[in-house]
Amino acid sequence: MLEKQVLSLYLRGNLQLGKTVFTPAVFSRTIGSVQTNWSSKQLQWTQNIALSSMKPYFQGSKWSTRRYATETKSPETQVKSPPESKEAVGKHVENTPAKPSKKSLWQRFKGGVIHFWDGTKLLGAEITISSKLVYKMAVGYELTRRESRQLTRTVKDMGRLLPFSMFVIIPFAELLLPVAIKFFPNLLPSTYEDPKDKQAKKERLRKTRSEVSNFLRKTMKAGKFSISDETRESKEFKDFFHKVRYSKEKPTREELINVCKFFHDDITLDNLSRAQLVAMCRYMNLGAFGTEPMLRYNLRSRMRQICKDDRAIYIEGITSLSVPELLNACNSRGIRTHGQSTASLREELSVWLDMRLVHGIPSAILMLSNAFSYGFAEDTFESRWDALMDTLASLPDELYHETVVDMPSQDVSNKQRLEVLREQEELIEEEAEHETSNPADAKRRAADDKADTIVPPKSEK
């Protein structure tokens, strides 16, 4: 019975190989060869089973008998290089990550050419759209916030094309283009910017804002003014700072709003030191080079832009902003965006608009509040109002004293005015050390806070 089964298996194997069918006449002569082949097949199956347990000799998806035979012939080699353990070999074979293939020089050159070509087409499309917006504005229609941002971005890109075109006009100047872009990353229009460069800029800005937040907390808390009868402007003003400085009693929100209105943008910026002005410019992603009047002018210009944008968002509604526009709006106001959900960002922006437009809190105080609380953990302050209160408690002496004198009251003595005048003289002397000559900056001062305040409509009872 066994011989018949073996013969049938053997015959099927031969038939698959194209051999002729065996007849009963040759059965007796075939039995011997069948038994011989059967024993050889058993030996081959045994070797395959033995090799299947030898993982060090695994190559690809098949077992390498040639490598096994080669290594077993020389026992000296086994002594010099002992085989690894099964666990180490398994980890090496199964968990070895595939190394990313490095792009060749031609692939990188081709990718750069494609990127610049796509950026050129995008710039052409933006110019076409912006030309329609210019015609719309010339006819007399008012542009929406999104259209205004589109037109502003295109105008800036067109201004950057002038120095960029010099590398194309001057012979062999394009060889210096990579060096120029390395040292001046804002030389190219925004359509040519690489996504990796955008992410790197965000990371640098996030790191810079954390450093600025720590610096402002140290410098602003260094000098703490004392509240006495000679330096108080009114009972409300004195009681508020007495609560936030010396008492554990928490002022009400109405008291906080009334006190914040006295710190106008001009007074706040004029009484910040040069180091604090540089820190604020870095926090707002502005250029930190130049004299102190130039730094104050840049900060005032940015705050006027933010105030104009606040009114546009307030009229159109926060829900009209897309997610990228929401991130850009929060980022321009110094609001933390990393790790925040869309709902929390909309809530933060809504609180900003409510404090800025409805309650009339100056932009400089709000910006200082954002910078002051940026380095803290998310659960440090219960709300934006608590961060604002902590910022007022850490204001410099000069800002507090000048605010007291600037308040409309008849209780300020000449002695107090003399002290404030001496403090301002010290600030002027410090400015003179950093500058040689500067244009008059007094004409730039304007009370924009009252004009920007939007009074909410009264609810009909």
Short mmCIF file of C-alpha atoms in Angstrom, two decimals:
data_model
loop_
_atom_site.label_atom_id
_atom_site.label_comp_id
_atom_site.label_asym_id
_atom_site.label_seq_id
_atom_site.Cartn_x
_atom_site.Cartn_y
_atom_site.Cartn_z
CA MET A 1 0.00 0.00 0.00
CA LEU A 2 2.84 2.34 0.85
CA GLU A 3 4.60 1.53 -2.40
CA LYS A 4 1.47 2.40 -4.40
CA GLN A 5 1.14 5.78 -2.67
CA VAL A 6 4.82 6.52 -3.20
CA LEU A 7 4.57 5.46 -6.83
CA SER A 8 1.53 7.68 -7.44
CA LEU A 9 3.32 10.68 -5.88
CA TYR A 10 6.41 9.96 -7.91
CA LEU A 11 4.43 9.53 -11.12
CA ARG A 12 2.56 12.82 -10.53
CA GLY A 13 5.85 14.59 -10.03
CA ASN A 14 7.25 13.15 -13.22
CA LEU A 15 4.10 13.97 -15.13
CA GLN A 16 4.37 17.61 -14.03
CA LEU A 17 7.91 17.67 -15.33
CA GLY A 18 6.80 16.45 -18.72
CA LYS A 19 7.94 12.79 -18.34
CA THR A 20 6.06 9.91 -19.97
CA VAL A 21 3.55 7.83 -17.99
CA PHE A 22 4.86 4.57 -16.51
CA THR A 23 3.22 1.34 -17.64
CA PRO A 24 2.67 -1.74 -15.43
CA ALA A 25 5.41 -3.51 -17.37
CA VAL A 26 8.07 -1.32 -15.84
CA PHE A 27 6.56 -1.21 -12.35
CA SER A 28 8.90 -3.78 -10.87
CA ARG A 29 11.95 -1.99 -12.25
CA THR A 30 10.71 1.36 -10.87
CA ILE A 31 10.07 0.31 -7.27
CA GLY A 32 13.76 0.40 -6.39
CA SER A 33 14.32 3.84 -7.81
CA VAL A 34 11.11 5.11 -6.16
CA GLN A 35 12.31 3.96 -2.75
CA THR A 36 15.68 5.58 -3.35
CA ASN A 37 14.10 8.85 -4.40
CA TRP A 38 11.67 8.71 -1.48
CA SER A 39 14.54 8.43 0.99
CA SER A 40 16.37 11.31 -0.70
CA LYS A 41 13.21 13.47 -0.50
CA GLN A 42 12.87 12.68 3.19
CA LEU A 43 16.47 13.78 3.70
CA GLN A 44 15.83 17.00 1.80
CA TRP A 45 12.71 17.77 3.88
CA THR A 46 14.69 17.16 7.06
CA GLN A 47 17.38 19.58 5.97
CA ASN A 48 14.78 22.22 5.13
CA ILE A 49 13.20 21.90 8.58
CA ALA A 50 16.62 22.21 10.21
CA LEU A 51 17.49 25.25 8.14
CA SER A 52 14.18 26.94 8.96
CA SER A 53 15.25 27.29 12.61
CA MET A 54 18.55 28.97 11.74
CA LYS A 55 17.65 32.67 11.61
CA PRO A 56 21.23 33.98 11.31
CA TYR A 57 21.32 32.57 7.78
CA PHE A 58 18.10 34.24 6.66
CA GLN A 59 18.45 36.29 3.50
CA GLY A 60 15.43 38.04 2.04
CA SER A 61 12.51 35.64 1.82
CA LYS A 62 14.51 32.38 1.30
CA TRP A 63 16.91 30.31 3.39
CA SER A 64 20.52 30.39 2.21
CA THR A 65 21.97 26.89 2.29
CA ARG A 66 25.09 28.09 0.51
CA ARG A 67 25.98 30.47 3.34
CA TYR A 68 25.31 27.75 5.91
CA ALA A 69 27.53 25.29 4.09
CA THR A 70 30.28 27.87 3.67
CA GLU A 71 30.34 28.87 7.33
CA THR A 72 30.12 25.34 8.71
CA LYS A 73 33.17 24.25 6.74
CA SER A 74 35.57 26.52 8.69
CA PRO A 75 35.21 26.14 12.47
CA GLU A 76 38.02 28.64 13.01
CA THR A 77 35.80 31.37 11.64
CA GLN A 78 33.12 30.47 14.19
CA VAL A 79 35.60 30.90 17.02
CA LYS A 80 36.76 34.30 15.83
CA SER A 81 33.25 35.65 15.18
CA PRO A 82 30.72 33.92 17.46
CA PRO A 83 27.15 33.89 16.23
CA GLU A 84 24.73 36.40 17.68
CA SER A 85 21.89 35.43 19.95
CA LYS A 86 18.47 34.74 18.51
CA GLU A 87 16.93 37.79 20.21
CA ALA A 88 19.61 40.13 18.88
CA VAL A 89 19.34 38.68 15.40
CA GLY A 90 15.56 38.94 15.44
CA LYS A 91 15.73 42.58 16.47
CA HIS A 92 18.33 43.29 13.81
CA VAL A 93 16.33 41.62 11.05
CA GLU A 94 12.83 42.75 11.97
CA ASN A 95 13.31 46.19 13.58
CA THR A 96 16.02 47.71 11.41
CA PRO A 97 14.52 50.98 10.03
CA ALA A 98 14.96 51.69 6.40
CA LYS A 99 17.31 54.61 5.85
CA PRO A 100 15.79 57.45 3.82
CA SER A 101 17.36 57.63 0.44
CA LYS A 102 19.34 60.84 -0.04
CA LYS A 103 18.33 62.80 -3.10
CA SER A 104 20.94 63.28 -5.73
CA LEU A 105 22.15 66.66 -6.92
CA TRP A 106 20.03 66.41 -10.06
CA GLN A 107 16.88 65.57 -8.09
CA ARG A 108 17.40 68.52 -5.77
CA PHE A 109 18.06 70.84 -8.71
CA LYS A 110 14.96 69.58 -10.49
CA GLY A 111 12.84 70.00 -7.36
CA GLY A 112 14.10 73.56 -6.90
CA VAL A 113 13.30 74.46 -10.50
CA ILE A 114 9.77 73.04 -10.14
CA HIS A 115 9.28 74.92 -6.86
CA PHE A 116 10.33 78.24 -8.40
CA TRP A 117 8.19 77.65 -11.47
CA ASP A 118 5.12 76.95 -9.33
CA GLY A 119 5.91 80.07 -7.28
CA THR A 120 6.11 82.15 -10.44
CA LYS A 121 2.72 80.91 -11.62
CA LEU A 122 1.26 81.60 -8.17
CA LEU A 123 2.68 85.12 -8.20
CA GLY A 124 1.17 85.72 -11.64
CA ALA A 125 -2.23 84.55 -10.39
CA GLU A 126 -2.00 86.85 -7.35
CA ILE A 127 -1.10 89.82 -9.56
CA THR A 128 -4.13 89.10 -11.75
CA ILE A 129 -6.45 88.92 -8.75
CA SER A 130 -4.96 92.02 -7.15
CA SER A 131 -5.37 94.03 -10.36
CA LYS A 132 -9.10 93.32 -10.17
CA LEU A 133 -9.11 94.43 -6.54
CA VAL A 134 -7.36 97.68 -7.48
CA TYR A 135 -10.00 98.33 -10.15
CA LYS A 136 -12.73 97.54 -7.63
CA MET A 137 -11.24 99.98 -5.14
CA ALA A 138 -10.79 102.65 -7.83
CA VAL A 139 -14.45 102.41 -8.83
CA GLY A 140 -15.46 103.16 -5.25
CA TYR A 141 -16.21 99.81 -3.64
CA GLU A 142 -14.82 99.00 -0.20
CA LEU A 143 -12.57 95.97 0.11
CA THR A 144 -13.20 93.30 2.69
CA ARG A 145 -10.55 92.25 5.20
CA ARG A 146 -9.55 89.21 3.13
CA GLU A 147 -9.29 91.30 -0.04
CA SER A 148 -7.23 93.95 1.72
CA ARG A 149 -4.78 91.36 3.01
CA GLN A 150 -4.52 89.84 -0.47
CA LEU A 151 -3.76 93.21 -2.03
CA THR A 152 -1.22 94.11 0.67
CA ARG A 153 0.60 90.81 0.30
CA THR A 154 0.81 91.18 -3.49
CA VAL A 155 2.11 94.75 -3.26
CA LYS A 156 4.85 93.60 -0.88
CA ASP A 157 5.81 90.77 -3.23
CA MET A 158 5.97 93.19 -6.15
CA GLY A 159 8.29 95.41 -4.13
CA ARG A 160 10.59 92.46 -3.48
CA LEU A 161 10.80 91.68 -7.18
CA LEU A 162 12.94 94.77 -7.85
CA PRO A 163 16.07 93.63 -5.95
CA PHE A 164 15.42 90.04 -7.04
CA SER A 165 15.39 91.06 -10.71
CA MET A 166 18.91 92.47 -10.41
CA PHE A 167 20.25 88.93 -10.06
CA VAL A 168 18.66 88.09 -13.41
CA ILE A 169 19.72 91.25 -15.26
CA ILE A 170 23.37 91.36 -14.13
CA PRO A 171 25.45 88.64 -15.84
CA PHE A 172 26.59 85.79 -13.57
CA ALA A 173 24.87 87.45 -10.60
CA GLU A 174 22.57 84.45 -10.24
CA LEU A 175 25.55 82.55 -8.83
CA LEU A 176 25.34 84.74 -5.72
CA LEU A 177 21.59 84.25 -5.35
CA PRO A 178 21.85 81.31 -2.86
CA VAL A 179 24.26 83.34 -0.72
CA ALA A 180 21.95 86.37 -0.77
CA ILE A 181 18.94 84.26 0.16
CA LYS A 182 20.92 82.69 3.00
CA PHE A 183 21.71 86.05 4.59
CA PHE A 184 18.51 87.83 3.50
CA PRO A 185 15.66 85.28 3.64
CA ASN A 186 13.00 87.96 3.04
CA LEU A 187 14.52 88.91 -0.31
CA LEU A 188 12.26 86.59 -2.30
CA PRO A 189 8.48 87.05 -2.63
CA SER A 190 6.27 85.00 -0.36
CA THR A 191 5.23 82.69 -3.20
CA TYR A 192 8.80 81.33 -3.47
CA GLU A 193 9.10 80.51 0.23
CA ASP A 194 9.69 76.87 1.07
CA PRO A 195 7.34 75.16 3.59
CA LYS A 196 10.35 74.05 5.64
CA ASP A 197 11.51 77.65 5.90
CA LYS A 198 8.05 78.73 7.06
CA GLN A 199 8.05 76.09 9.79
CA ALA A 200 11.57 77.09 10.85
CA LYS A 201 10.46 80.74 11.12
CA LYS A 202 7.53 79.73 13.33
CA GLU A 203 9.82 77.73 15.59
CA ARG A 204 12.27 80.65 15.89
CA LEU A 205 9.44 83.10 16.63
CA ARG A 206 8.02 80.77 19.31
CA LYS A 207 11.43 80.47 20.94
CA THR A 208 12.02 84.22 20.73
CA ARG A 209 8.68 85.01 22.36
CA SER A 210 9.43 82.67 25.25
CA GLU A 211 12.77 84.40 25.81
CA VAL A 212 11.16 87.85 25.58
CA SER A 213 8.48 86.84 28.07
CA ASN A 214 11.09 85.77 30.62
CA PHE A 215 13.10 88.96 30.03
CA LEU A 216 10.10 91.26 30.50
CA ARG A 217 9.06 89.54 33.71
CA LYS A 218 12.56 90.00 35.14
CA THR A 219 13.03 93.63 34.08
CA MET A 220 9.54 94.86 34.89
CA LYS A 221 9.51 93.27 38.32
CA ALA A 222 12.97 94.61 39.14
CA GLY A 223 11.76 98.08 40.11
CA LYS A 224 8.58 98.21 42.17
CA PHE A 225 7.20 101.59 43.05
CA SER A 226 5.83 102.48 46.44
CA ILE A 227 2.37 103.92 46.89
CA SER A 228 2.11 106.87 49.21
CA ASP A 229 -0.04 109.91 49.67
CA GLU A 230 2.31 111.98 47.55
CA THR A 231 2.15 109.76 44.46
CA ARG A 232 -1.48 108.88 44.32
CA GLU A 233 -3.74 110.51 41.72
CA SER A 234 -7.11 109.48 42.97
CA LYS A 235 -8.56 107.16 45.54
CA GLU A 236 -9.64 104.67 42.90
CA PHE A 237 -6.21 104.58 41.27
CA LYS A 238 -4.47 104.22 44.63
CA ASP A 239 -6.82 101.52 45.91
CA PHE A 240 -6.36 99.44 42.80
CA PHE A 241 -2.55 99.34 42.97
CA HIS A 242 -2.70 98.81 46.71
CA LYS A 243 -4.81 95.71 46.10
CA VAL A 244 -2.63 94.24 43.35
CA ARG A 245 0.65 95.00 45.19
CA TYR A 246 0.14 94.62 48.90
CA SER A 247 -3.28 93.19 49.55
CA LYS A 248 -4.63 89.74 48.79
CA GLU A 249 -7.95 91.24 47.79
CA LYS A 250 -8.70 90.87 44.10
CA PRO A 251 -9.90 94.02 42.30
CA THR A 252 -13.08 93.87 40.33
CA ARG A 253 -13.11 93.77 36.56
CA GLU A 254 -14.65 97.22 36.39
CA GLU A 255 -11.78 98.67 38.42
CA LEU A 256 -9.27 96.91 36.18
CA ILE A 257 -10.85 98.38 33.04
CA ASN A 258 -10.94 101.91 34.46
CA VAL A 259 -7.27 101.80 35.47
CA CYS A 260 -6.12 100.33 32.14
CA LYS A 261 -7.65 103.23 30.23
CA PHE A 262 -5.18 105.66 31.85
CA PHE A 263 -2.16 103.86 30.32
CA HIS A 264 -2.28 105.19 26.77
CA ASP A 265 -0.07 103.70 24.07
CA ASP A 266 2.18 106.76 23.86
CA ILE A 267 2.77 106.91 27.61
CA THR A 268 3.45 103.18 27.81
CA LEU A 269 5.93 103.07 24.92
CA ASP A 270 7.71 106.29 25.93
CA ASN A 271 8.52 104.91 29.38
CA LEU A 272 9.91 101.56 28.30
CA SER A 273 13.68 101.20 28.30
CA ARG A 274 15.63 100.38 25.17
CA ALA A 275 16.05 96.75 26.20
CA GLN A 276 12.31 96.43 26.74
CA LEU A 277 11.58 98.11 23.39
CA VAL A 278 13.93 95.71 21.61
CA ALA A 279 12.25 92.80 23.39
CA MET A 280 8.81 94.01 22.34
CA CYS A 281 9.94 94.41 18.71
CA ARG A 282 11.32 90.87 18.72
CA TYR A 283 8.08 89.64 20.27
CA MET A 284 6.06 91.33 17.52
CA ASN A 285 8.41 89.91 14.85
CA LEU A 286 9.68 93.38 13.94
CA GLY A 287 13.18 94.61 13.22
CA ALA A 288 15.05 95.26 16.47
CA PHE A 289 17.69 97.55 14.93
CA GLY A 290 17.67 101.33 15.10
CA THR A 291 17.27 104.12 17.59
CA GLU A 292 14.62 104.18 20.28
CA PRO A 293 12.33 106.58 18.35
CA MET A 294 12.51 104.21 15.39
CA LEU A 295 11.60 101.25 17.58
CA ARG A 296 8.66 103.14 19.08
CA TYR A 297 7.54 104.22 15.61
CA ASN A 298 7.60 100.60 14.39
CA LEU A 299 5.59 99.45 17.40
CA ARG A 300 3.03 102.24 16.96
CA SER A 301 2.67 101.44 13.26
CA ARG A 302 2.10 97.77 13.99
CA MET A 303 -0.45 98.60 16.69
CA ARG A 304 -2.33 100.91 14.33
CA GLN A 305 -2.48 98.08 11.79
CA ILE A 306 -3.76 95.71 14.47
CA CYS A 307 -6.41 98.24 15.57
CA LYS A 308 -7.62 98.59 11.99
CA ASP A 309 -7.70 94.82 11.61
CA ASP A 310 -9.58 94.50 14.91
CA ARG A 311 -12.39 96.69 13.62
CA ALA A 312 -12.61 94.68 10.37
CA ILE A 313 -12.80 91.36 12.24
CA TYR A 314 -15.31 92.77 14.72
CA ILE A 315 -17.61 93.90 11.91
CA GLU A 316 -17.32 90.76 9.75
CA GLY A 317 -17.34 88.34 12.69
CA ILE A 318 -14.77 85.82 13.94
CA THR A 319 -16.68 82.95 12.33
CA SER A 320 -15.87 84.37 8.89
CA LEU A 321 -12.16 83.61 9.42
CA SER A 322 -10.74 80.39 8.06
CA VAL A 323 -8.30 78.35 10.14
CA PRO A 324 -5.15 79.80 8.48
CA GLU A 325 -6.54 83.32 8.82
CA LEU A 326 -7.38 82.66 12.48
CA LEU A 327 -3.84 81.43 13.15
CA ASN A 328 -2.37 84.46 11.39
CA ALA A 329 -4.60 86.88 13.33
CA CYS A 330 -3.72 85.35 16.70
CA ASN A 331 -0.04 85.18 15.82
CA SER A 332 0.10 88.86 14.83
CA ARG A 333 -1.38 89.81 18.23
CA GLY A 334 1.09 87.72 20.21
CA ILE A 335 -1.48 85.13 21.26
CA ARG A 336 -0.15 81.63 21.84
CA THR A 337 -1.11 79.34 18.94
CA HIS A 338 1.11 76.28 19.47
CA GLY A 339 -0.89 73.33 20.74
CA GLN A 340 -4.20 75.24 20.83
CA SER A 341 -7.45 74.07 19.29
CA THR A 342 -9.46 76.15 16.85
CA ALA A 343 -12.22 76.74 19.40
CA SER A 344 -9.78 78.04 22.04
CA LEU A 345 -8.14 80.35 19.49
CA ARG A 346 -11.51 81.81 18.50
CA GLU A 347 -12.28 82.35 22.18
CA GLU A 348 -8.92 84.07 22.78
CA LEU A 349 -9.44 86.35 19.79
CA SER A 350 -12.98 87.13 20.93
CA VAL A 351 -11.68 88.15 24.37
CA TRP A 352 -9.04 90.34 22.71
CA LEU A 353 -11.65 92.15 20.59
CA ASP A 354 -13.92 92.57 23.59
CA MET A 355 -11.14 94.08 25.70
CA ARG A 356 -9.79 96.25 22.90
CA LEU A 357 -12.92 97.60 21.20
CA VAL A 358 -15.74 97.26 23.70
CA HIS A 359 -13.89 98.16 26.92
CA GLY A 360 -11.31 100.45 25.27
CA ILE A 361 -8.16 98.94 26.79
CA PRO A 362 -5.05 100.28 24.98
CA SER A 363 -3.19 97.98 22.61
CA ALA A 364 0.20 98.45 24.29
CA ILE A 365 -1.08 97.14 27.62
CA LEU A 366 -2.73 94.17 25.94
CA MET A 367 0.46 93.40 24.02
CA LEU A 368 2.51 93.59 27.20
CA SER A 369 0.01 91.28 28.85
CA ASN A 370 0.39 88.70 26.08
CA ALA A 371 4.18 88.94 26.21
CA PHE A 372 4.20 88.81 30.00
CA SER A 373 2.07 85.65 30.16
CA TYR A 374 3.49 83.86 27.10
CA GLY A 375 6.15 81.91 28.99
CA PHE A 376 3.78 80.67 31.68
CA ALA A 377 1.91 77.39 31.57
CA GLU A 378 -1.59 77.39 30.11
CA ASP A 379 -3.27 76.93 33.50
CA THR A 380 -1.28 79.68 35.29
CA PHE A 381 -3.93 82.35 34.71
CA GLU A 382 -7.62 81.63 34.96
CA SER A 383 -8.41 84.13 32.23
CA ARG A 384 -6.92 86.91 30.12
CA TRP A 385 -8.08 89.40 32.75
CA ASP A 386 -5.89 87.82 35.42
CA ALA A 387 -2.87 88.06 33.11
CA LEU A 388 -3.67 91.73 32.51
CA MET A 389 -3.89 92.36 36.25
CA ASP A 390 -0.53 90.71 36.85
CA THR A 391 0.98 92.86 34.10
CA LEU A 392 -0.26 96.08 35.71
CA ALA A 393 1.23 94.97 39.01
CA SER A 394 4.68 94.76 37.35
CA LEU A 395 4.77 98.08 35.48
CA PRO A 396 7.93 100.22 35.76
CA ASP A 397 8.12 103.13 38.17
CA GLU A 398 8.46 105.75 35.42
CA LEU A 399 5.30 104.60 33.68
CA TYR A 400 3.31 104.66 36.90
CA HIS A 401 4.54 108.11 37.92
CA GLU A 402 3.93 109.72 34.52
CA THR A 403 0.46 108.17 34.36
CA VAL A 404 -0.35 109.70 37.73
CA VAL A 405 0.81 113.13 36.58
CA ASP A 406 -0.95 112.84 33.22
CA MET A 407 -4.32 112.11 34.82
CA PRO A 408 -6.71 115.09 34.83
CA SER A 409 -6.59 116.23 38.43
CA GLN A 410 -5.54 119.22 40.51
CA ASP A 411 -4.05 117.22 43.39
CA VAL A 412 -0.62 116.75 41.78
CA SER A 413 2.03 118.80 43.53
CA ASN A 414 5.04 120.45 41.94
CA LYS A 415 7.29 118.09 43.86
CA GLN A 416 5.72 115.12 42.13
CA ARG A 417 6.06 116.82 38.76
CA LEU A 418 9.74 117.48 39.50
CA GLU A 419 10.33 113.80 40.29
CA VAL A 420 8.66 112.75 37.06
CA LEU A 421 10.66 115.34 35.13
CA ARG A 422 13.91 113.97 36.52
CA GLU A 423 12.93 110.44 35.57
CA GLN A 424 12.15 111.57 32.05
CA GLU A 425 15.48 113.39 31.88
CA GLU A 426 17.29 110.17 32.78
CA LEU A 427 15.45 108.34 30.02
CA ILE A 428 16.40 111.04 27.53
CA GLU A 429 20.05 110.77 28.52
CA GLU A 430 19.94 107.02 28.02
CA GLU A 431 18.47 107.54 24.56
CA ALA A 432 21.19 110.02 23.67
CA GLU A 433 23.82 107.36 24.31
CA HIS A 434 22.38 105.10 21.60
CA GLU A 435 21.74 107.67 18.88
CA THR A 436 23.49 110.60 17.29
CA SER A 437 20.68 112.22 15.38
CA ASN A 438 17.03 111.28 14.80
CA PRO A 439 13.97 112.98 13.28
CA ALA A 440 11.28 114.42 15.49
CA ASP A 441 8.88 111.72 16.59
CA ALA A 442 6.45 113.87 18.54
CA LYS A 443 4.14 114.38 15.54
CA ARG A 444 3.46 110.63 15.46
CA ARG A 445 1.76 110.68 18.83
CA ALA A 446 -2.00 110.58 18.56
CA ALA A 447 -4.69 109.35 20.83
CA ASP A 448 -5.98 106.46 18.71
CA ASP A 449 -7.51 104.56 21.61
CA LYS A 450 -10.57 106.80 21.94
CA ALA A 451 -11.21 106.83 18.21
CA ASP A 452 -10.87 103.06 17.94
CA THR A 453 -13.29 102.29 20.76
CA ILE A 454 -16.57 100.78 19.63
CA VAL A 455 -19.48 101.18 22.00
CA PRO A 456 -21.76 98.13 21.94
CA PRO A 457 -25.40 98.84 21.17
CA LYS A 458 -27.71 99.00 24.15
CA SER A 459 -30.13 96.15 24.45
CA GLU A 460 -33.75 97.15 24.28
CA LYS A 461 -35.63 96.32 27.41
#
